[in-house]
PDB file of C-alpha atoms in Angstrom:
ATOM      1  CA  MET A 619      64.411  96.348  87.244  1.00 58.00           C
ATOM      2  CA  SER A 620      65.710  93.193  89.060  1.00 67.00           C
ATOM      3  CA  ARG A 621      65.101  92.312  92.403  1.00 75.00           C
ATOM      4  CA  SER A 622      68.583  93.214  93.493  1.00 72.00           C
ATOM      5  CA  GLU A 623      68.500  96.570  92.066  1.00 75.00           C
ATOM      6  CA  ARG A 624      65.350  97.249  94.005  1.00 82.00           C
ATOM      7  CA  LEU A 625      66.992  95.990  97.124  1.00 83.00           C
ATOM      8  CA  PHE A 626      70.023  98.436  96.448  1.00 79.00           C
ATOM      9  CA  ASP A 627      67.518 101.345  95.728  1.00 84.00           C
ATOM     10  CA  LEU A 628      65.426 100.675  98.844  1.00 88.00           C
ATOM     11  CA  LEU A 629      68.549 100.727 100.994  1.00 83.00           C
ATOM     12  CA  GLN A 630      69.509 104.076  99.569  1.00 82.00           C
ATOM     13  CA  VAL A 631      66.188 105.541  99.963  1.00 87.00           C
ATOM     14  CA  LEU A 632      66.091 104.271 103.717  1.00 87.00           C
ATOM     15  CA  ARG A 633      69.656 105.755 104.289  1.00 83.00           C
ATOM     16  CA  ARG A 634      68.563 109.204 103.247  1.00 82.00           C
ATOM     17  CA  HIS A 635      65.585 109.224 105.754  1.00 81.00           C
ATOM     18  CA  ARG A 636      66.952 109.349 109.384  1.00 76.00           C
ATOM     19  CA  ARG A 637      63.214 109.174 110.748  1.00 84.00           C
ATOM     20  CA  PRO A 638      60.422 106.683 110.210  1.00 88.00           C
ATOM     21  CA  VAL A 639      58.967 107.172 106.679  1.00 90.00           C
ATOM     22  CA  SER A 640      55.763 105.657 105.488  1.00 91.00           C
ATOM     23  CA  GLY A 641      55.615 102.562 103.293  1.00 90.00           C
ATOM     24  CA  LYS A 642      53.452 104.783 100.672  1.00 91.00           C
ATOM     25  CA  VAL A 643      56.175 107.276 100.601  1.00 91.00           C
ATOM     26  CA  LEU A 644      58.953 104.653  99.984  1.00 91.00           C
ATOM     27  CA  ALA A 645      56.829 102.898  97.219  1.00 91.00           C
ATOM     28  CA  GLU A 646      56.114 106.087  95.427  1.00 91.00           C
ATOM     29  CA  GLU A 647      59.737 107.109  95.524  1.00 88.00           C
ATOM     30  CA  LEU A 648      60.859 103.708  94.187  1.00 89.00           C
ATOM     31  CA  GLY A 649      58.188 103.267  91.785  1.00 89.00           C
ATOM     32  CA  VAL A 650      56.688  99.938  93.068  1.00 91.00           C
ATOM     33  CA  SER A 651      53.559  98.594  94.562  1.00 92.00           C
ATOM     34  CA  ILE A 652      53.173  98.542  98.245  1.00 91.00           C
ATOM     35  CA  ARG A 653      52.997  94.936  98.234  1.00 91.00           C
ATOM     36  CA  THR A 654      56.360  94.931  96.399  1.00 92.00           C
ATOM     37  CA  LEU A 655      57.775  97.157  98.962  1.00 91.00           C
ATOM     38  CA  TYR A 656      56.623  95.221 101.940  1.00 91.00           C
ATOM     39  CA  ARG A 657      58.073  91.818 100.323  1.00 91.00           C
ATOM     40  CA  ASP A 658      61.633  93.810  99.817  1.00 90.00           C
ATOM     41  CA  ILE A 659      61.679  95.116 103.259  1.00 90.00           C
ATOM     42  CA  ALA A 660      61.084  91.806 104.571  1.00 89.00           C
ATOM     43  CA  SER A 661      63.897  90.432 102.181  1.00 87.00           C
ATOM     44  CA  LEU A 662      66.415  92.844 103.599  1.00 85.00           C
ATOM     45  CA  GLN A 663      65.447  92.147 107.020  1.00 85.00           C
ATOM     46  CA  ALA A 664      65.929  88.445 106.394  1.00 83.00           C
ATOM     47  CA  LEU A 665      69.569  89.473 105.170  1.00 77.00           C
ATOM     48  CA  GLY A 666      70.299  91.161 108.462  1.00 79.00           C
ATOM     49  CA  ALA A 667      69.193  94.805 107.840  1.00 81.00           C
ATOM     50  CA  THR A 668      67.762  96.305 111.057  1.00 85.00           C
ATOM     51  CA  ILE A 669      64.643  97.857 109.607  1.00 88.00           C
ATOM     52  CA  GLU A 670      62.336  99.026 112.506  1.00 88.00           C
ATOM     53  CA  GLY A 671      58.545  99.945 111.736  1.00 85.00           C
ATOM     54  CA  GLU A 672      55.565  98.426 110.432  1.00 78.00           C
ATOM     55  CA  PRO A 673      52.708  99.170 108.042  1.00 78.00           C
ATOM     56  CA  GLY A 674      50.925 102.357 108.994  1.00 78.00           C
ATOM     57  CA  VAL A 675      53.662 103.599 111.240  1.00 81.00           C
ATOM     58  CA  GLY A 676      56.717 103.797 108.906  1.00 89.00           C
ATOM     59  CA  TYR A 677      60.142 102.559 108.545  1.00 90.00           C
ATOM     60  CA  VAL A 678      63.615 103.544 109.611  1.00 90.00           C
ATOM     61  CA  LEU A 679      67.037 101.696 108.798  1.00 87.00           C
ATOM     62  CA  LYS A 680      69.291 101.495 111.803  1.00 83.00           C
ATOM     63  CA  PRO A 681      73.074 102.304 110.727  1.00 77.00           C
ATOM     64  CA  GLY A 682      75.699  99.752 110.221  1.00 69.00           C
ATOM     65  CA  PHE A 683      73.982  97.410 107.701  1.00 62.00           C
ATOM     66  CA  LEU A 684      75.815  96.551 104.274  1.00 59.00           C
ATOM     67  CA  LEU A 685      74.525  94.083 101.594  1.00 54.00           C
ATOM     68  CA  PRO A 686      76.502  90.825 101.541  1.00 57.00           C
ATOM     69  CA  PRO A 687      79.422  91.460  99.130  1.00 50.00           C
ATOM     70  CA  LEU A 688      78.119  88.978  96.460  1.00 55.00           C
ATOM     71  CA  MET A 689      75.126  91.335  95.636  1.00 63.00           C
ATOM     72  CA  PHE A 690      75.961  93.292  92.575  1.00 70.00           C
ATOM     73  CA  PRO A 691      73.962  95.784  90.516  1.00 73.00           C
ATOM     74  CA  PRO A 692      73.867  94.816  86.796  1.00 77.00           C
ATOM     75  CA  GLU A 693      76.615  97.195  85.628  1.00 82.00           C
ATOM     76  CA  GLU A 694      79.073  95.859  88.233  1.00 81.00           C
ATOM     77  CA  ILE A 695      78.230  92.235  86.906  1.00 83.00           C
ATOM     78  CA  GLU A 696      79.047  93.347  83.301  1.00 86.00           C
ATOM     79  CA  ALA A 697      82.161  95.080  84.415  1.00 89.00           C
ATOM     80  CA  ILE A 698      83.045  91.616  86.201  1.00 89.00           C
ATOM     81  CA  VAL A 699      82.267  89.535  83.256  1.00 90.00           C
ATOM     82  CA  LEU A 700      84.149  91.727  80.486  1.00 92.00           C
ATOM     83  CA  GLY A 701      87.139  91.856  82.637  1.00 93.00           C
ATOM     84  CA  SER A 702      87.283  88.177  83.339  1.00 92.00           C
ATOM     85  CA  ARG A 703      86.620  87.416  79.480  1.00 91.00           C
ATOM     86  CA  TRP A 704      89.549  89.868  78.766  1.00 91.00           C
ATOM     87  CA  VAL A 705      91.860  88.074  81.006  1.00 92.00           C
ATOM     88  CA  ALA A 706      90.729  84.533  79.803  1.00 89.00           C
ATOM     89  CA  ALA A 707      91.534  85.835  76.240  1.00 87.00           C
ATOM     90  CA  ARG A 708      94.602  87.609  76.774  1.00 86.00           C
ATOM     91  CA  GLY A 709      96.294  86.722  80.015  1.00 87.00           C
ATOM     92  CA  ASP A 710      98.993  84.051  80.462  1.00 88.00           C
ATOM     93  CA  GLU A 711      97.890  80.477  81.053  1.00 87.00           C
ATOM     94  CA  ARG A 712      97.614  80.584  84.821  1.00 89.00           C
ATOM     95  CA  LEU A 713      95.634  83.798  84.788  1.00 91.00           C
ATOM     96  CA  LYS A 714      93.229  82.465  81.798  1.00 91.00           C
ATOM     97  CA  SER A 715      92.353  79.411  83.998  1.00 89.00           C
ATOM     98  CA  ALA A 716      91.934  81.486  87.033  1.00 90.00           C
ATOM     99  CA  ALA A 717      89.675  83.930  85.296  1.00 91.00           C
ATOM    100  CA  LYS A 718      87.434  81.012  84.142  1.00 89.00           C
ATOM    101  CA  GLY A 719      87.315  79.547  87.568  1.00 86.00           C
ATOM    102  CA  ALA A 720      86.489  82.866  89.132  1.00 84.00           C
ATOM    103  CA  LEU A 721      83.375  83.313  86.935  1.00 86.00           C
ATOM    104  CA  ALA A 722      82.352  79.726  87.504  1.00 83.00           C
ATOM    105  CA  ARG A 723      82.766  80.184  91.201  1.00 77.00           C
ATOM    106  CA  LEU A 724      80.940  83.500  91.348  1.00 78.00           C
ATOM    107  CA  ALA A 725      78.011  82.137  89.333  1.00 79.00           C
ATOM    108  CA  ALA A 726      77.727  79.217  91.731  1.00 71.00           C
ATOM    109  CA  VAL A 727      77.019  81.556  94.749  1.00 67.00           C
ATOM    110  CA  LEU A 728      74.996  84.377  93.262  1.00 73.00           C
ATOM    111  CA  PRO A 729      71.391  84.669  93.674  1.00 72.00           C
ATOM    112  CA  PRO A 730      69.371  83.339  90.569  1.00 76.00           C
ATOM    113  CA  ASP A 731      68.518  86.961  88.981  1.00 72.00           C
ATOM    114  CA  LEU A 732      72.222  87.809  89.309  1.00 74.00           C
ATOM    115  CA  ARG A 733      73.430  84.571  87.948  1.00 78.00           C
ATOM    116  CA  ASP A 734      71.281  85.103  84.983  1.00 80.00           C
ATOM    117  CA  GLU A 735      72.792  88.596  84.390  1.00 78.00           C
ATOM    118  CA  LEU A 736      76.451  87.053  84.669  1.00 81.00           C
ATOM    119  CA  GLU A 737      75.487  84.100  82.136  1.00 81.00           C
ATOM    120  CA  VAL A 738      73.670  86.078  79.471  1.00 83.00           C
ATOM    121  CA  SER A 739      76.046  89.179  79.554  1.00 83.00           C
ATOM    122  CA  PRO A 740      76.373  90.578  76.001  1.00 87.00           C
ATOM    123  CA  LEU A 741      79.797  92.229  76.413  1.00 87.00           C
ATOM    124  CA  LEU A 742      82.282  90.475  74.268  1.00 85.00           C
ATOM    125  CA  VAL A 743      86.006  90.677  73.936  1.00 88.00           C
ATOM    126  CA  GLY A 744      87.192  91.155  70.481  1.00 86.00           C
ATOM    127  CA  PRO A 745      90.169  89.051  68.748  1.00 82.00           C
ATOM    128  CA  GLY A 746      93.588  90.594  69.069  1.00 79.00           C
ATOM    129  CA  ALA A 747      96.937  89.967  67.775  1.00 80.00           C
ATOM    130  CA  ASN A 748      98.927  86.828  68.771  1.00 81.00           C
ATOM    131  CA  ILE A 749     100.956  87.366  71.968  1.00 83.00           C
ATOM    132  CA  ALA A 750     104.534  85.920  71.866  1.00 80.00           C
ATOM    133  CA  ALA A 751     104.747  82.975  74.103  1.00 84.00           C
ATOM    134  CA  ASP A 752     106.838  83.515  77.400  1.00 90.00           C
ATOM    135  CA  SER A 753     109.750  81.313  78.421  1.00 88.00           C
ATOM    136  CA  VAL A 754     109.236  81.819  82.100  1.00 94.00           C
ATOM    137  CA  ASP A 755     106.138  81.385  84.275  1.00 92.00           C
ATOM    138  CA  ALA A 756     104.520  84.600  84.762  1.00 93.00           C
ATOM    139  CA  ALA A 757     103.332  83.168  88.059  1.00 93.00           C
ATOM    140  CA  LEU A 758     106.755  83.396  89.403  1.00 96.00           C
ATOM    141  CA  LEU A 759     107.036  87.031  88.173  1.00 96.00           C
ATOM    142  CA  ARG A 760     103.736  87.904  90.097  1.00 95.00           C
ATOM    143  CA  LYS A 761     104.706  85.972  93.137  1.00 95.00           C
ATOM    144  CA  ALA A 762     107.978  88.075  93.173  1.00 97.00           C
ATOM    145  CA  ILE A 763     105.950  91.170  92.843  1.00 97.00           C
ATOM    146  CA  ARG A 764     103.652  90.327  95.746  1.00 94.00           C
ATOM    147  CA  THR A 765     106.208  89.193  98.099  1.00 95.00           C
ATOM    148  CA  GLU A 766     108.693  92.077  97.160  1.00 97.00           C
ATOM    149  CA  HIS A 767     111.670  89.702  96.495  1.00 98.00           C
ATOM    150  CA  LYS A 768     114.344  90.299  94.016  1.00 98.00           C
ATOM    151  CA  LEU A 769     114.591  88.500  90.642  1.00 98.00           C
ATOM    152  CA  ASP A 770     117.727  87.164  88.783  1.00 98.00           C
ATOM    153  CA  LEU A 771     116.994  87.426  85.040  1.00 97.00           C
ATOM    154  CA  THR A 772     118.704  86.359  81.850  1.00 98.00           C
ATOM    155  CA  TYR A 773     117.406  88.945  79.334  1.00 97.00           C
ATOM    156  CA  ARG A 774     117.632  89.177  75.491  1.00 96.00           C
ATOM    157  CA  ASP A 775     117.520  92.707  74.152  1.00 93.00           C
ATOM    158  CA  ALA A 776     115.758  93.550  70.731  1.00 91.00           C
ATOM    159  CA  ARG A 777     119.267  92.647  68.911  1.00 93.00           C
ATOM    160  CA  GLY A 778     119.276  89.242  70.858  1.00 93.00           C
ATOM    161  CA  THR A 779     122.069  89.951  73.070  1.00 95.00           C
ATOM    162  CA  SER A 780     121.669  88.309  76.414  1.00 96.00           C
ATOM    163  CA  SER A 781     122.489  89.884  79.753  1.00 96.00           C
ATOM    164  CA  GLN A 782     121.913  88.982  83.521  1.00 97.00           C
ATOM    165  CA  ARG A 783     120.010  91.420  85.586  1.00 97.00           C
ATOM    166  CA  THR A 784     118.984  91.554  89.051  1.00 98.00           C
ATOM    167  CA  VAL A 785     115.739  93.491  89.241  1.00 98.00           C
ATOM    168  CA  TRP A 786     113.219  94.736  91.809  1.00 98.00           C
ATOM    169  CA  PRO A 787     109.946  93.868  90.403  1.00 98.00           C
ATOM    170  CA  VAL A 788     107.180  96.325  90.545  1.00 97.00           C
ATOM    171  CA  ALA A 789     104.472  95.426  88.216  1.00 97.00           C
ATOM    172  CA  LEU A 790     103.281  93.454  85.297  1.00 95.00           C
ATOM    173  CA  GLY A 791     101.545  95.034  82.268  1.00 93.00           C
ATOM    174  CA  TYR A 792      99.169  93.296  80.212  1.00 90.00           C
ATOM    175  CA  PHE A 793      99.011  94.638  76.613  1.00 87.00           C
ATOM    176  CA  ASP A 794      97.209  93.406  73.569  1.00 82.00           C
ATOM    177  CA  GLN A 795     100.585  92.260  72.021  1.00 84.00           C
ATOM    178  CA  VAL A 796     103.074  92.131  74.790  1.00 89.00           C
ATOM    179  CA  ARG A 797     103.576  91.668  78.392  1.00 93.00           C
ATOM    180  CA  LEU A 798     106.027  94.054  80.244  1.00 95.00           C
ATOM    181  CA  LEU A 799     107.860  93.521  83.574  1.00 97.00           C
ATOM    182  CA  ILE A 800     108.283  96.749  85.266  1.00 98.00           C
ATOM    183  CA  ALA A 801     111.253  96.838  87.574  1.00 98.00           C
ATOM    184  CA  TRP A 802     114.196  98.663  89.137  1.00 98.00           C
ATOM    185  CA  CYS A 803     117.449  97.289  87.607  1.00 98.00           C
ATOM    186  CA  GLU A 804     120.391  97.294  89.793  1.00 97.00           C
ATOM    187  CA  ARG A 805     122.842  97.034  86.843  1.00 95.00           C
ATOM    188  CA  ARG A 806     121.192 100.181  85.184  1.00 95.00           C
ATOM    189  CA  GLU A 807     120.347 101.846  88.434  1.00 96.00           C
ATOM    190  CA  ALA A 808     117.017 102.933  86.922  1.00 97.00           C
ATOM    191  CA  PHE A 809     113.499 101.729  86.177  1.00 98.00           C
ATOM    192  CA  ARG A 810     113.439  99.488  83.182  1.00 97.00           C
ATOM    193  CA  HIS A 811     110.714  97.551  80.970  1.00 97.00           C
ATOM    194  CA  PHE A 812     111.419  94.007  80.350  1.00 97.00           C
ATOM    195  CA  ARG A 813     109.395  92.072  77.616  1.00 96.00           C
ATOM    196  CA  THR A 814     108.409  88.850  79.209  1.00 96.00           C
ATOM    197  CA  ASP A 815     108.855  86.913  75.975  1.00 94.00           C
ATOM    198  CA  ARG A 816     112.464  88.016  75.863  1.00 96.00           C
ATOM    199  CA  ILE A 817     113.089  86.750  79.469  1.00 97.00           C
ATOM    200  CA  ASP A 818     114.930  83.411  79.156  1.00 96.00           C
ATOM    201  CA  HIS A 819     115.401  82.723  82.698  1.00 97.00           C
ATOM    202  CA  ALA A 820     113.958  84.024  85.981  1.00 97.00           C
ATOM    203  CA  GLU A 821     114.711  82.977  89.579  1.00 97.00           C
ATOM    204  CA  MET A 822     113.348  84.476  92.741  1.00 97.00           C
ATOM    205  CA  LEU A 823     116.007  85.336  95.111  1.00 97.00           C
ATOM    206  CA  ASP A 824     115.776  84.855  98.967  1.00 97.00           C
ATOM    207  CA  GLU A 825     116.520  88.675  99.320  1.00 97.00           C
ATOM    208  CA  ARG A 826     113.944  91.360  99.515  1.00 97.00           C
ATOM    209  CA  TYR A 827     114.270  94.611  97.906  1.00 97.00           C
ATOM    210  CA  PRO A 828     115.017  97.573 100.244  1.00 95.00           C
ATOM    211  CA  LYS A 829     112.079  99.696  99.371  1.00 94.00           C
ATOM    212  CA  ARG A 830     108.244  98.867  99.535  1.00 95.00           C
ATOM    213  CA  ARG A 831     106.672  97.921  96.213  1.00 95.00           C
ATOM    214  CA  ARG A 832     104.045 100.660  96.442  1.00 92.00           C
ATOM    215  CA  VAL A 833     106.857 103.249  97.134  1.00 95.00           C
ATOM    216  CA  LEU A 834     108.659 102.027  93.817  1.00 97.00           C
ATOM    217  CA  GLU A 835     105.325 102.008  91.922  1.00 96.00           C
ATOM    218  CA  LYS A 836     104.811 105.796  92.834  1.00 95.00           C
ATOM    219  CA  GLU A 837     108.257 106.792  91.769  1.00 96.00           C
ATOM    220  CA  TRP A 838     107.932 104.995  88.526  1.00 97.00           C
ATOM    221  CA  ARG A 839     104.409 106.494  87.829  1.00 95.00           C
ATOM    222  CA  LYS A 840     106.178 110.000  88.633  1.00 95.00           C
ATOM    223  CA  LEU A 841     109.049 109.482  86.066  1.00 95.00           C
ATOM    224  CA  GLU A 842     106.650 108.190  83.334  1.00 94.00           C
ATOM    225  CA  LYS A 843     103.967 110.801  84.195  1.00 93.00           C
ATOM    226  CA  ILE A 844     101.308 108.200  84.652  1.00 92.00           C
ATOM    227  CA  PRO A 845      98.417 109.144  86.869  1.00 89.00           C
ATOM    228  CA  ALA A 846      97.897 107.033  90.082  1.00 82.00           C
ATOM    229  CA  ARG A 847      95.520 104.272  89.864  1.00 75.00           C
ATOM    230  CA  ASP A 848      91.919 104.698  90.584  1.00 65.00           C
ATOM    231  CA  ILE A 849      91.597 101.275  92.170  1.00 64.00           C
TER     232      ILE A 849
END
């Protein structure tokens, strides 16, 4: 068990005890030596945890303390690494660069034992089919989604026929072989899915669309019978 895991477990045990609990009981519950326990208590106190007590008396954690956000258990590190590696392999160019930069930034500020977990993670992203190149910058589409602005699109359908569309962008779906812009289309008065490799031109308009993006996404999910997101 890594040091970071021990600190998480120690916090959880202390939270379960509202009254002072002896070091011996804590050490037995965590499966560590009493010496390791005292060292871990000192580490939590150095991080800002208000742990009152002393050897022979017992310890109690005062409420309100959270570990710093860059303390992750190993499985969360693996989830972050796997997700970032998928984006670095399958995202658009800006997201690829952002994923690599995020991992480098994270590695620079993690404690040494967690940095090792990140750098040697054995979870790999397998190869996939080539994704058709986009003619427009996906960063523009993402910005329109974030700021809830309308987009003016020039779009080619499967037969190659072009049309002009004014849409309310809701989400951008990343699949193994294609990326889809989910949007409300003013022309069709309905939700439509636009393959990003068929968008020949996109311009973000000054006008914001009249509904909140989250409301639109909820309506789209209901129509498509897609469950709400867990995160």
